Amino acid sequence: MPRISTLNPQLVTELTAILDPKRVLTEREHLLTYGFDGTAALQGEVGVVVFPQTTEEVAKIVRYAAQEKIPIVSRGSGTGLSGGSIPQPNAIVLCLVKMDRILELDEKNLTILAEAGAITQKITEKADTVGLLYPPDPGSMKISTIGGNVAENSGGLRGLKYGITRDYVMGMEVVLASGEVVWLGNKCVKDVAGYSMKDVFIGSEGTLGIITKVLLKLVPRPAAKKTMLAMYATMDAAADTVSAIIAAKIIPCTLEFLDRITIKCVEDFAKIGLPLDAEAILFMETDGHPAVIEEQGKQMEEIARRCGATAVQIAANADEANKLATARRSAFSALARVSPTTILEDATVPRSELTKMIRFIQGVATRHNLRIGTFGHMGDGNLHPTFLTDERNHEEMERVEVAMKEIFDYAIELGGTITGEHGVGLAKKKFLPDAIGNASLTLLRQLKRTLDPDGILNPGKIFD
Amino acid sequence: MPRISTLNPQLVTELTAILDPKRVLTEREHLLTYGFDGTAALQGEVGVVVFPQTTEEVAKIVRYAAQEKIPIVSRGSGTGLSGGSIPQPNAIVLCLVKMDRILELDEKNLTILAEAGAITQKITEKADTVGLLYPPDPGSMKISTIGGNVAENSGGLRGLKYGITRDYVMGMEVVLASGEVVWLGNKCVKDVAGYSMKDVFIGSEGTLGIITKVLLKLVPRPAAKKTMLAMYATMDAAADTVSAIIAAKIIPCTLEFLDRITIKCVEDFAKIGLPLDAEAILFMETDGHPAVIEEQGKQMEEIARRCGATAVQIAANADEANKLATARRSAFSALARVSPTTILEDATVPRSELTKMIRFIQGVATRHNLRIGTFGHMGDGNLHPTFLTDERNHEEMERVEVAMKEIFDYAIELGGTITGEHGVGLAKKKFLPDAIGNASLTLLRQLKRTLDPDGILNPGKIFD
């Protein structure tokens, strides 16, 4: 249960002078939910939550906070999975969900402009109305905000073919730690006038500035999609399939896998007829021109069978595709219901090292007597080892900690990273030095000090 | 003619202790060419040029320079078009062309690792041997180095569909201003462990660090390509074609145009039968699956005719495609031969503003009695207004300066930028403050001061 901070009355007076008092929360029952985000076993202490409606209001709050050296934790819908929006005691929690307008859809330039609090799904839907696609599709997109996606540089299921959030950010409005408002980027496909500051703020997890507007790139919506599910008796056969597809010069939009534990949990949960003796299931989608996906679909099926798939199901229509997608989409929910605490990790390795990593995770689970279901993005090496545990069991949590460190160490050894799409936040900051090395860490710290010299923006995150 | 700096004998002694003396040039006749790059009317003063062969040698040189506060100007083949590698007096010119190895082609992870001095074309060729493509194709790619491309964030003809150099940089080795060597990035498609420092160095024009190795992303080589040339009596009709193609949800890999002056110069030069009464020519290519490009090619032809093309030529085979490509490829050479000085600019606007910008440039030329041929990347709004002038004619050069400022001011007014792919360097630093605004400029300066506190890396570039 998050604690409630004792408030400085002067702070509330100042904030209600900037904002309509209805948008300044100080009542205990209103505050509690802002002490959490989507990360298991982490909570913070909340004193006040503000809901600005304009960039100018954000800037005024930041200027006041800068002057008084009060920490600010910005957040959207709070779906983060690394504790990036868990508040520090006495911080102002600045929630951007009331800045949720889509401001412009520019079909000629293939761009969309939105306020940071706009829900990602709404952006996708808006683009879709004119036959365009906003490709990043993080699992949380139905409720997460686009500002949160940009601040975390969110991934999703389509990373292999379409890339990640960073690849679609053409511009942004940011409120700096001083309260100054700056616009970075534009609608030009090419622009090399000076260092790319927008890339500094993308993925900065609220620690360098507060993103208030984003200008995103759109692409034509693919005309068709082919969806299939392949079952395997061994993880190696599934991994061979992925390698053989890439070697055939096919880049599917989705290449997802579930391991045995995840398959069992999904089947228990969704009853869709998954084979409980399968060691791995691949969920594969290719999108594009109908002729191409027809051809690629056939090739992918052949490859899957050649590599030892025990069965391949191909969706004949959108309904069937949706049914197959259920297997992958319900993976996290299915795992989450079997234990009180579900810790969703995202260790990531180069695609070529995936089988080694999965096998290592299974070994870790056995060695430490833990339940770890693994699923994730096989096409881009982004794994989600998911710990099914109970945070009240301190002894087990200690084993989880040890196991996690072993997994991250091995991911790094394989040329990978401690986080593919969830961010560092609070949850992984102790692993960051080993992941990127001291020289890189020094660069990060220098950048933080430069852009936020008093350390008021989301302090205590990313770095220890 | 570049001047030769008077040398500090101690400097040469130190450098020859670090490097084989054969790789330390101090003779006047060897130095002269290092006072230039590809930018017209700019030259610097050279004292010593060094050719390191390893990262450790680069690091030693930088450590020595850092200690003595001697400026370092790094360069590759010197094809830059904004004076980014023009040396300052007394600087060490550090030329990376002897670090030109391709170190690894990783087919499983679709990556290629090379030293900074590797020629871009060699990287493309190496990828091609296994059916892969390195998409960025700056005009200079036959001789420019990949390190230079990354330092300038080079563009090319395929930007609309494939993006620019930044989109393909997965990792890099950089020697910092302190002489410390740091590796940034990895082979993971997704990685959000900390701020993206590699994006800070991409496009930093040698002012923040010296890039010594690059890890690049490759994509499957498209199976086929359709090439066509469309002639127009008005620029509006050509621009309408581009808009209609995008509106039809087609993203061609190349959508290039030539204006009347460029057409005339190309025809005089290459004698390929271009219509001299055309106001504009579009060079268009679509690549991908044969069935798709067949269909898209037909659609593009129909759109071109519907929008008023007076003729459309479609290449029946690769030879014919090469012939059509000559029109666009020879644009710069054709313009360059008609006057002693050719100033190639790259004002860039959102695609929707292209016609306005081209018309404005034509008006500027008339108003200031200048010859400006304009060609460039119509698909991504990246224009190359090319001044055909004579740097010895001071009065005309003054008009060129005024015209250039008017063009950049208007590009900014239209939501564009002063440089789409050439960089700021020396040539455009006076235009940068208006282009990005004071708040952004402050961020850039802060970043520079943070990463190069003594200002030894390529001083005097980007900022005034």
Short mmCIF file of N, CA and C in Angstrom, two decimals, chain A residues 9 41 45 92 126 156 162 169 178 244 289 303 312 365 403 452:
data_model
loop_
_atom_site.label_atom_id
_atom_site.label_comp_id
_atom_site.label_asym_id
_atom_site.label_seq_id
_atom_site.Cartn_x
_atom_site.Cartn_y
_atom_site.Cartn_z
N PRO A 9 1.88 22.79 3.03
CA PRO A 9 0.66 23.53 2.63
C PRO A 9 0.96 24.60 1.58
N ALA A 41 5.41 -5.36 -7.15
CA ALA A 41 6.24 -5.25 -5.95
C ALA A 41 6.94 -3.90 -5.78
N GLU A 45 5.45 6.90 -2.41
CA GLU A 45 4.74 7.71 -1.43
C GLU A 45 4.20 8.96 -2.14
N ILE A 92 5.90 16.20 -6.65
CA ILE A 92 4.66 16.53 -7.34
C ILE A 92 4.47 15.46 -8.41
N LYS A 126 -7.17 6.70 -35.26
CA LYS A 126 -7.29 7.93 -36.06
C LYS A 126 -6.55 7.76 -37.40
N GLY A 156 6.93 -3.40 -28.83
CA GLY A 156 5.68 -4.01 -29.25
C GLY A 156 5.96 -5.24 -30.08
N TYR A 162 8.84 -3.30 -38.28
CA TYR A 162 8.50 -1.88 -38.26
C TYR A 162 9.33 -1.03 -37.30
N VAL A 169 9.06 8.92 -34.15
CA VAL A 169 8.96 10.26 -33.54
C VAL A 169 9.69 11.26 -34.43
N SER A 178 14.07 23.54 -16.41
CA SER A 178 13.98 24.96 -16.04
C SER A 178 12.56 25.48 -16.17
N ALA A 244 15.44 -19.70 -40.22
CA ALA A 244 15.24 -20.07 -41.63
C ALA A 244 14.36 -19.04 -42.34
N HIS A 289 1.23 -6.55 -49.31
CA HIS A 289 0.43 -6.76 -50.51
C HIS A 289 -0.12 -8.20 -50.51
N ILE A 303 8.60 -23.70 -44.27
CA ILE A 303 9.79 -23.62 -43.41
C ILE A 303 9.47 -24.21 -42.04
N VAL A 312 0.74 -26.86 -38.01
CA VAL A 312 0.70 -25.43 -38.38
C VAL A 312 -0.75 -25.08 -38.67
N ALA A 365 15.41 -21.39 -13.69
CA ALA A 365 14.16 -21.71 -12.98
C ALA A 365 14.32 -23.00 -12.20
N ALA A 403 18.00 -15.06 -9.37
CA ALA A 403 17.73 -15.59 -10.71
C ALA A 403 17.74 -14.47 -11.75
N ASP A 452 19.30 18.53 -16.31
CA ASP A 452 18.51 18.66 -15.08
C ASP A 452 19.47 18.85 -13.92
#
